Amino acid sequence: MDTIEAELYKVGKSEVSSSYIGDLVMEGLKKLDHIAYIRFASVYREFADIGALKQEVDSLAIRRELTPANQLPLPSSEAVNSPAGRKRR
């Protein structure tokens, strides 16, 4: 929030569009927490179908090297689909 507020002050205008604020939130969440980013993006971008959502998730998976130190990387599809990768209920 502090980063977004500072960015808004840099603009130097008394009013900014809500879309600009939404873009700043998206950018911040993408760096901070991929799951929170996808949750926010699914509402903010109003994904039309599951394909659009999958494309966004896939783009995050490609950028794994940007994963913050406090966030675990997304699991590979092999780990998710293997019996050892599944948790028992």
Coordinates of C-alpha atoms in Angstrom, one line a residue:
M1 CA 0.0 0.0 0.0
D2 CA 2.8 2.4 0.8
T3 CA 4.4 1.9 -2.6
I4 CA 1.1 2.5 -4.3
E5 CA 0.4 5.6 -2.3
A6 CA 3.9 6.9 -3.0
E7 CA 3.4 6.3 -6.8
L8 CA 0.1 8.2 -6.7
Y9 CA 1.8 11.2 -5.0
K10 CA 4.5 11.1 -7.8
V11 CA 1.7 11.6 -10.4
G12 CA 1.1 15.0 -8.8
K13 CA -2.7 15.1 -9.6
S14 CA -5.5 15.5 -7.1
E15 CA -7.5 12.9 -9.0
V16 CA -6.4 9.6 -10.7
S17 CA -8.4 7.0 -12.5
S18 CA -9.5 3.9 -10.7
S19 CA -8.0 1.9 -13.6
Y20 CA -4.6 3.4 -12.9
I21 CA -4.9 2.4 -9.2
G22 CA -6.1 -1.1 -10.2
D23 CA -3.0 -1.5 -12.5
L24 CA -0.7 -0.4 -9.6
V25 CA -2.4 -3.0 -7.3
M26 CA -2.0 -5.7 -10.0
E27 CA 1.7 -4.8 -10.4
G28 CA 2.3 -4.9 -6.7
L29 CA 0.5 -8.2 -6.1
K30 CA 2.3 -9.9 -9.0
K31 CA 5.6 -9.1 -7.2
L32 CA 4.3 -10.0 -3.7
D33 CA 2.0 -13.0 -4.0
H34 CA 1.1 -14.9 -7.2
I35 CA -2.1 -16.4 -5.7
A36 CA -3.4 -13.0 -4.5
Y37 CA -2.5 -11.6 -7.9
I38 CA -4.6 -14.3 -9.7
R39 CA -7.5 -13.8 -7.3
F40 CA -7.5 -10.0 -7.9
A41 CA -6.9 -10.3 -11.6
S42 CA -9.7 -12.7 -12.1
V43 CA -12.1 -10.0 -10.8
Y44 CA -10.3 -6.9 -12.1
R45 CA -9.7 -8.2 -15.6
E46 CA -13.0 -10.0 -15.7
F47 CA -11.6 -13.1 -17.4
A48 CA -14.1 -14.1 -20.1
D49 CA -13.3 -17.8 -19.9
I50 CA -11.0 -20.4 -18.3
G51 CA -8.6 -20.2 -21.2
A52 CA -7.8 -16.5 -20.4
L53 CA -7.3 -17.4 -16.7
K54 CA -5.1 -20.3 -17.6
Q55 CA -3.0 -18.1 -19.9
E56 CA -2.4 -15.7 -17.0
V57 CA -1.4 -18.6 -14.6
D58 CA 0.9 -20.0 -17.3
S59 CA 2.6 -16.6 -17.7
L60 CA 3.3 -16.6 -14.0
A61 CA 4.7 -20.1 -14.1
I62 CA 7.1 -19.0 -16.8
R63 CA 8.4 -16.2 -14.7
R64 CA 9.4 -18.5 -11.7
E65 CA 12.8 -16.8 -11.4
L66 CA 11.0 -13.7 -10.2
T67 CA 9.5 -15.6 -7.3
P68 CA 9.9 -13.6 -4.0
A69 CA 12.1 -15.2 -1.4
N70 CA 9.1 -15.7 1.0
Q71 CA 6.9 -17.4 -1.6
L72 CA 7.2 -20.9 -2.7
P73 CA 7.4 -21.5 -6.5
L74 CA 4.4 -23.0 -8.3
P75 CA 4.6 -26.8 -8.5
S76 CA 5.4 -28.4 -11.8
S77 CA 2.6 -30.2 -13.6
E78 CA 4.5 -33.5 -13.0
A79 CA 4.5 -32.9 -9.3
V80 CA 0.8 -32.1 -9.3
N81 CA -0.2 -35.1 -11.4
S82 CA 2.0 -37.7 -9.7
P83 CA 0.6 -39.8 -6.8
A84 CA 3.4 -38.7 -4.5
G85 CA 2.5 -35.0 -5.2
R86 CA -1.1 -35.4 -4.1
K87 CA -2.1 -35.0 -0.5
R88 CA -4.4 -37.5 1.1
R89 CA -7.6 -36.3 2.8

